[in-house]
Short mmCIF file of C-alpha atoms in Angstrom, two decimals:
data_model
loop_
_atom_site.label_atom_id
_atom_site.label_comp_id
_atom_site.label_asym_id
_atom_site.label_seq_id
_atom_site.Cartn_x
_atom_site.Cartn_y
_atom_site.Cartn_z
CA MET A 442 1.45 16.24 12.60
CA GLN A 443 0.57 14.29 9.48
CA GLY A 444 3.31 13.16 7.12
CA GLY A 445 2.98 13.09 3.37
CA SER A 446 3.99 10.28 1.06
CA THR A 447 7.75 10.89 1.07
CA GLY A 448 8.98 7.32 1.50
CA ILE A 449 10.61 4.93 -0.92
CA GLY A 450 8.45 1.88 -1.54
CA TYR A 451 9.09 -1.76 -2.36
CA GLY A 452 6.41 -4.40 -2.83
CA LEU A 453 6.53 -8.02 -1.70
CA LYS A 454 4.40 -10.56 -3.55
CA TYR A 455 2.61 -11.81 -0.43
CA GLN A 456 1.54 -10.67 3.01
CA ALA A 457 4.34 -10.10 5.53
CA ARG A 458 4.98 -9.14 9.14
CA CYS A 459 8.71 -8.83 9.78
CA ILE A 460 11.64 -6.77 8.57
CA ALA A 461 15.14 -6.40 10.04
CA ASP A 462 18.13 -4.14 9.59
CA VAL A 463 21.21 -6.00 8.37
CA LYS A 464 23.40 -4.39 11.02
CA ALA A 465 26.56 -6.31 10.09
CA ASP A 466 26.56 -4.84 6.56
CA THR A 467 28.69 -1.73 7.03
CA GLU A 468 29.01 -0.99 3.29
CA THR A 469 25.36 -0.43 2.36
CA THR A 470 22.05 0.22 4.09
CA THR A 471 20.36 -3.16 3.79
CA PHE A 472 17.18 -4.72 5.15
CA ILE A 473 15.91 -8.30 5.12
CA THR A 474 12.25 -9.29 5.12
CA GLY A 475 10.15 -12.44 4.72
CA THR A 476 6.61 -13.29 3.65
CA LEU A 477 3.67 -15.00 5.34
CA SER A 478 1.66 -16.81 2.69
CA LEU A 479 -0.43 -19.81 3.68
CA LYS A 480 -0.60 -21.37 0.21
CA GLU A 481 2.29 -19.99 -1.87
CA GLU A 482 6.02 -20.64 -1.48
CA ASN A 483 7.28 -17.96 0.86
CA GLU A 484 10.16 -15.63 0.08
CA VAL A 485 13.03 -13.86 1.82
CA HIS A 486 14.04 -10.57 0.22
CA LEU A 487 17.40 -8.86 0.77
CA ILE A 488 16.78 -5.19 -0.01
CA LYS A 489 19.44 -2.50 -0.46
CA LEU A 490 18.96 1.27 -0.42
CA SER A 491 20.63 2.73 -3.51
CA SER A 492 23.61 5.07 -3.00
CA SER A 493 21.46 7.94 -4.26
CA GLU A 494 18.88 6.99 -1.60
CA THR A 495 16.13 7.16 -4.22
CA GLU A 496 15.23 3.49 -4.71
CA LEU A 497 15.20 0.09 -3.03
CA ILE A 498 17.01 -2.64 -4.94
CA CYS A 499 16.45 -6.38 -4.52
CA GLU A 500 19.89 -7.83 -3.76
CA GLY A 501 18.67 -11.38 -3.30
CA LEU A 502 15.41 -13.31 -3.46
CA PHE A 503 15.24 -16.73 -1.80
CA SER A 504 12.49 -19.27 -1.29
CA HIS A 505 11.63 -20.16 2.30
CA PRO A 506 9.62 -23.31 3.02
CA ASN A 507 7.08 -21.93 5.52
CA GLU A 508 5.22 -18.84 6.73
CA ILE A 509 7.66 -16.44 8.43
CA TRP A 510 6.43 -15.01 11.76
CA ASP A 511 9.72 -13.62 13.04
CA LEU A 512 12.99 -12.72 11.32
CA ALA A 513 16.24 -11.42 12.84
CA SER A 514 19.58 -10.60 11.25
CA CYS A 515 22.83 -11.77 12.85
CA PRO A 516 24.63 -8.66 14.22
CA PHE A 517 28.14 -9.88 13.29
CA ASP A 518 27.65 -11.67 9.94
CA PRO A 519 25.55 -10.00 7.22
CA ARG A 520 24.79 -13.32 5.52
CA ILE A 521 23.30 -15.07 8.58
CA PHE A 522 19.73 -14.62 9.85
CA SER A 523 17.09 -16.52 11.80
CA THR A 524 13.41 -17.17 11.21
CA VAL A 525 10.48 -18.45 13.23
CA PHE A 526 8.04 -20.19 10.90
CA SER A 527 4.86 -22.22 10.95
CA SER A 528 3.58 -25.14 8.97
CA GLY A 529 -0.03 -25.82 9.80
CA GLU A 530 -0.28 -25.96 13.58
CA SER A 531 3.42 -26.63 14.22
CA TYR A 532 6.09 -23.95 14.70
CA GLY A 533 9.82 -24.17 14.09
CA ALA A 534 12.91 -21.98 13.98
CA ALA A 535 16.15 -22.11 12.04
CA ILE A 536 19.35 -20.16 11.39
CA TRP A 537 20.08 -19.61 7.70
CA LYS A 538 23.01 -18.47 5.59
CA ILE A 539 22.69 -16.48 2.37
CA PRO A 540 24.91 -18.09 -0.31
CA GLU A 541 27.92 -16.26 -1.75
CA LEU A 542 26.48 -15.84 -5.23
CA TYR A 543 23.27 -14.15 -4.17
CA GLY A 544 23.69 -11.37 -6.74
CA GLN A 545 22.70 -13.73 -9.55
CA SER A 546 19.21 -13.28 -10.92
CA ASN A 547 18.29 -16.91 -10.26
CA SER A 548 19.39 -16.92 -6.64
CA PRO A 549 20.62 -20.21 -5.20
CA GLN A 550 18.99 -21.77 -2.16
CA LEU A 551 19.42 -20.58 1.40
CA GLU A 552 21.66 -22.84 3.45
CA GLU A 553 20.14 -24.01 6.73
CA LEU A 554 22.93 -23.77 9.30
CA ALA A 555 20.97 -25.06 12.27
CA SER A 556 17.49 -25.97 13.40
CA LEU A 557 16.32 -24.76 16.83
CA ASP A 558 14.12 -27.77 17.35
CA GLN A 559 13.87 -28.26 21.12
CA HIS A 560 10.58 -26.42 21.55
CA THR A 561 7.33 -28.02 22.66
CA SER A 562 5.22 -24.84 22.75
CA LYS A 563 4.38 -22.21 20.13
CA LEU A 564 7.58 -20.40 19.13
CA LYS A 565 7.54 -16.60 19.19
CA ARG A 566 10.96 -15.01 18.81
CA ILE A 567 14.67 -15.55 18.19
CA LEU A 568 17.04 -12.98 19.73
CA TRP A 569 20.68 -12.20 18.94
CA TRP A 570 22.75 -10.11 21.34
CA PRO A 571 22.70 -6.71 19.57
CA SER A 572 26.09 -5.38 20.65
CA GLY A 573 28.62 -7.57 18.91
CA ASN A 574 29.98 -11.03 18.28
CA HIS A 575 28.40 -13.43 20.75
CA ASP A 576 28.07 -17.18 20.26
CA LYS A 577 24.63 -17.41 21.92
CA VAL A 578 21.07 -17.03 20.69
CA ILE A 579 17.84 -16.99 22.68
CA SER A 580 14.60 -18.58 21.58
CA ILE A 581 11.28 -17.76 23.23
CA ASP A 582 8.12 -19.83 23.03
CA GLU A 583 4.90 -19.28 24.93
CA GLU A 584 6.10 -21.21 27.98
CA ASN A 585 9.92 -21.40 27.82
CA LEU A 586 13.15 -19.47 27.42
CA LEU A 587 16.05 -21.35 25.79
CA LEU A 588 19.66 -20.20 25.62
CA TRP A 589 21.61 -21.82 22.78
CA SER A 590 25.28 -21.88 21.88
CA PHE A 591 25.73 -21.38 18.14
CA ASP A 592 28.83 -22.32 16.16
CA SER A 593 28.45 -20.92 12.65
CA SER A 594 31.60 -22.54 11.27
CA ASN A 595 30.62 -26.03 12.41
CA LYS A 596 26.90 -25.39 11.79
CA THR A 597 25.87 -26.59 15.23
CA THR A 598 23.55 -25.39 17.97
CA GLN A 599 23.19 -26.77 21.46
CA VAL A 600 20.80 -25.89 24.28
CA GLU A 601 22.86 -24.52 27.18
CA SER A 602 19.97 -23.83 29.51
CA ARG A 603 16.21 -23.63 29.51
CA GLU A 604 13.62 -22.35 31.93
CA SER A 605 9.88 -22.73 31.97
CA VAL A 606 7.90 -19.60 32.79
CA GLY A 607 4.87 -21.66 33.74
CA MET A 608 1.37 -21.84 32.34
CA LEU A 609 0.22 -18.58 33.95
CA HIS A 610 2.28 -16.35 31.68
CA SER A 611 2.10 -16.73 27.93
CA LEU A 612 5.31 -15.20 26.54
CA SER A 613 5.03 -13.20 23.33
CA GLY A 614 8.53 -11.85 22.70
CA GLY A 615 11.35 -9.89 24.26
CA ALA A 616 14.59 -7.95 23.89
CA TRP A 617 18.21 -8.64 24.85
CA ASP A 618 19.91 -5.89 26.84
CA PRO A 619 22.62 -4.33 24.61
CA HIS A 620 24.54 -3.24 27.74
CA ASP A 621 24.50 -6.64 29.46
CA ARG A 622 24.65 -9.95 27.61
CA ASN A 623 23.25 -11.70 30.70
CA ALA A 624 20.04 -9.64 30.86
CA LEU A 625 16.80 -10.26 28.99
CA ALA A 626 13.39 -8.58 29.02
CA ALA A 627 10.53 -10.91 28.05
CA THR A 628 6.98 -9.80 27.31
CA SER A 629 3.83 -11.63 28.34
CA ASP A 630 0.13 -10.82 28.25
CA SER A 631 0.28 -9.28 31.72
CA SER A 632 3.88 -8.24 32.42
CA ILE A 633 7.43 -7.51 31.37
CA GLN A 634 9.76 -10.05 32.99
CA PHE A 635 13.48 -9.52 33.52
CA TRP A 636 15.75 -12.57 33.45
CA ASP A 637 19.37 -13.28 34.38
CA LEU A 638 20.68 -15.67 31.73
CA ARG A 639 23.47 -16.97 33.98
CA THR A 640 21.03 -18.44 36.48
CA MET A 641 17.93 -18.50 34.22
CA LYS A 642 16.04 -16.87 37.07
CA LYS A 643 13.63 -13.98 37.02
CA THR A 644 15.13 -10.86 38.62
CA ASN A 645 12.19 -8.46 38.38
CA THR A 646 8.71 -8.03 36.92
CA ILE A 647 6.74 -5.02 35.75
CA GLU A 648 3.05 -5.87 35.97
CA HIS A 649 1.59 -4.26 32.89
CA ALA A 650 -1.25 -5.47 30.70
CA HIS A 651 -1.14 -6.27 26.99
CA VAL A 652 2.50 -5.47 26.24
CA ARG A 653 3.13 -6.09 22.55
CA ASP A 654 6.80 -5.15 22.22
CA VAL A 655 9.84 -3.89 24.15
CA ASP A 656 13.14 -2.32 23.13
CA TYR A 657 16.16 -1.22 25.14
CA SER A 658 17.81 2.16 24.70
CA ILE A 659 21.16 1.54 23.01
CA LYS A 660 22.71 4.80 24.25
CA LYS A 661 21.47 4.82 27.85
CA GLN A 662 21.63 1.98 30.34
CA ASN A 663 18.55 0.91 32.33
CA ILE A 664 16.08 2.51 29.90
CA LEU A 665 13.41 0.36 28.27
CA VAL A 666 10.53 1.31 25.95
CA SER A 667 7.34 -0.75 25.74
CA ALA A 668 4.34 -0.78 23.41
CA GLU A 669 0.90 -1.73 24.67
CA ASP A 670 -2.39 -2.45 22.95
CA GLU A 671 -4.35 0.46 24.32
CA THR A 672 -2.21 2.58 26.62
CA GLY A 673 0.35 3.37 23.93
CA ILE A 674 4.05 3.68 24.76
CA CYS A 675 5.77 3.63 28.14
CA ILE A 676 9.39 4.53 28.92
CA TRP A 677 10.79 2.73 31.96
CA ASP A 678 13.80 3.22 34.18
CA MET A 679 14.51 -0.32 35.34
CA ARG A 680 15.99 0.98 38.60
CA MET A 681 12.52 2.39 39.45
CA PRO A 682 10.09 0.03 37.73
CA ASN A 683 6.97 0.78 39.75
CA LEU A 684 5.76 3.45 37.35
CA PRO A 685 6.78 4.47 33.83
CA MET A 686 8.77 7.69 33.83
CA ARG A 687 7.13 8.79 30.60
CA GLU A 688 4.02 7.82 28.67
CA LEU A 689 3.27 8.59 25.03
CA PRO A 690 -0.21 8.23 23.53
CA GLY A 691 0.76 5.67 20.90
CA HIS A 692 -1.72 4.91 18.13
CA ALA A 693 -5.41 5.23 17.32
CA HIS A 694 -5.66 1.44 17.54
CA TRP A 695 -3.17 -1.09 18.96
CA THR A 696 0.45 -0.02 19.26
CA TRP A 697 2.28 -3.07 17.90
CA ALA A 698 6.00 -2.28 17.63
CA VAL A 699 8.40 0.21 19.23
CA ARG A 700 12.06 0.99 18.44
CA SER A 701 14.61 3.24 20.14
CA ASN A 702 16.96 5.00 17.77
CA PRO A 703 20.48 3.50 17.83
CA GLU A 704 22.19 6.92 17.81
CA TYR A 705 19.72 9.69 18.71
CA ASP A 706 18.45 8.43 22.05
CA ASP A 707 15.54 10.88 22.27
CA LEU A 708 13.89 9.51 19.12
CA ILE A 709 11.42 6.62 19.27
CA LEU A 710 9.49 4.95 16.45
CA SER A 711 6.21 3.12 16.88
CA ALA A 712 3.96 1.21 14.50
CA GLY A 713 0.35 0.23 14.89
CA THR A 714 -2.72 -1.49 13.54
CA ASP A 715 -4.03 1.98 12.60
CA SER A 716 -1.86 1.80 9.43
CA ALA A 717 0.61 4.40 10.70
CA VAL A 718 4.18 4.81 11.91
CA ASN A 719 4.78 7.54 14.50
CA LEU A 720 8.02 9.37 15.27
CA TRP A 721 8.32 10.61 18.87
CA LEU A 722 10.70 12.96 20.66
CA ALA A 723 11.03 11.90 24.31
CA PRO A 724 14.12 13.45 25.92
CA ILE A 725 15.53 11.59 28.91
CA SER A 726 18.34 12.94 31.07
CA ASN A 727 21.36 10.88 32.09
CA ARG A 728 19.86 10.41 35.54
CA GLY A 729 17.02 8.58 33.86
CA ASP A 730 14.29 11.12 34.56
CA SER A 731 12.28 12.64 31.78
CA THR A 732 13.59 16.12 31.05
CA THR A 733 11.15 18.93 31.61
CA GLU A 734 9.47 20.25 28.54
CA SER A 735 6.71 22.77 28.22
CA PRO A 736 3.23 21.24 28.28
CA ALA A 737 2.58 22.80 24.88
CA GLU A 738 5.27 20.68 23.26
CA ASP A 739 3.79 17.75 21.39
CA PRO A 740 6.06 14.69 21.64
CA LEU A 741 4.71 13.45 18.28
CA LEU A 742 7.11 14.79 15.65
CA ASN A 743 5.50 13.14 12.65
CA SER A 744 3.00 10.49 11.64
CA TYR A 745 3.70 8.51 8.48
CA SER A 746 0.46 7.31 6.93
CA ASP A 747 1.69 5.90 3.63
CA TYR A 748 0.07 2.50 4.33
CA GLU A 749 -3.18 0.70 3.61
CA ASP A 750 -2.84 -2.06 6.21
CA SER A 751 -1.59 -2.68 9.76
CA VAL A 752 2.13 -2.00 10.22
CA TYR A 753 3.84 -4.88 12.06
CA GLY A 754 7.47 -4.62 10.88
CA LEU A 755 9.69 -1.74 11.99
CA THR A 756 13.44 -1.15 12.18
CA TRP A 757 15.96 1.66 12.26
CA SER A 758 19.06 1.47 10.11
CA SER A 759 22.18 1.06 12.27
CA ARG A 760 24.42 2.35 9.48
CA GLN A 761 22.31 5.47 8.79
CA PRO A 762 20.35 6.02 12.00
CA TRP A 763 18.17 8.74 10.47
CA ILE A 764 16.63 6.10 8.14
CA PHE A 765 13.98 3.54 9.08
CA ALA A 766 12.14 0.78 7.25
CA SER A 767 8.58 -0.31 7.92
CA LEU A 768 6.44 -3.15 6.62
CA SER A 769 2.67 -3.32 6.43
CA TYR A 770 0.76 -6.58 6.39
CA ASP A 771 -0.05 -6.26 2.68
CA GLY A 772 3.67 -6.67 1.89
CA ARG A 773 4.56 -3.02 1.36
CA VAL A 774 8.03 -1.93 2.53
CA VAL A 775 8.52 1.82 3.03
CA VAL A 776 11.88 3.43 3.82
CA GLU A 777 11.83 6.97 5.23
CA SER A 778 14.39 9.55 6.36
CA VAL A 779 13.86 11.52 9.57
CA LYS A 780 16.83 13.81 8.92
CA SER A 781 14.68 16.94 9.10
CA PHE A 782 13.61 15.97 12.64
CA LEU A 783 17.06 15.29 14.06
CA PRO A 784 17.92 17.36 17.15
CA LYS A 785 19.99 20.40 16.28
CA LYS A 786 23.47 20.24 17.74
#
């Protein structure tokens, strides 16, 4: 099913890869995004959906010193976020705070709360525990996992534990289990690795090639969704990890990002290098098995093709879980509503 151009657009000045839902903002539907320009001064945009849901409004525009490769919003403070950035060949990460007076047209500078500067390998991702106030963050580089304690009031971070994954596996990202603050899924070029953060030991591995992204189901425990370059999307029950319990075809080219809906657990979003975002319906019973559906039923509910470049950034709104934001590499943000596809009660 092909979707028309129904979304609300917003243009960044430069190329970009990452967008996040500002989950801690319970008053408005807000997203935060950052640019990836090699030569220009990069920008962080705080974008709000208007109350009429007809336009995207820039709430704050801030300069950021380097190219932004990863951006994540703090789940318990709407003014705190993290970035992974590069300057030439070197990579760094920091936690930032948006200043109080960000509504002014000439926005003041971001405040750097802490630098996550203990990495020796190429940094990939910063993770916050998605389910509430937690004083830890995780940083992932190609060879190491680091667990940090973060004190926002004293503006300090400290490495609590670190573990090397070895040279054989090059880590690319991961997700923090919303049901268990001690459980992490990390992606590598050949597997999904599950880690216990108390011992910093690997508990399980799913051997699977070219995994680009993973996301946990927020509503159902033990359910994980993965996106792969060529095979598309797999849904896993971590109690039976030998085979995926459901596979979806994904995209015409690489499937780059995948997101489970925070409220409607049968809905999955994916984004790809085929310049499309796909909305899937994949019902899963409480036992974890895929519910039976007639073979004629197409799991693809809609394909949004309002893009001219690869789509790397993708997020649901936590506040309005029928709304999602996507970001294509050319700096185009599109916000869409999936209300018409919600399961009928």
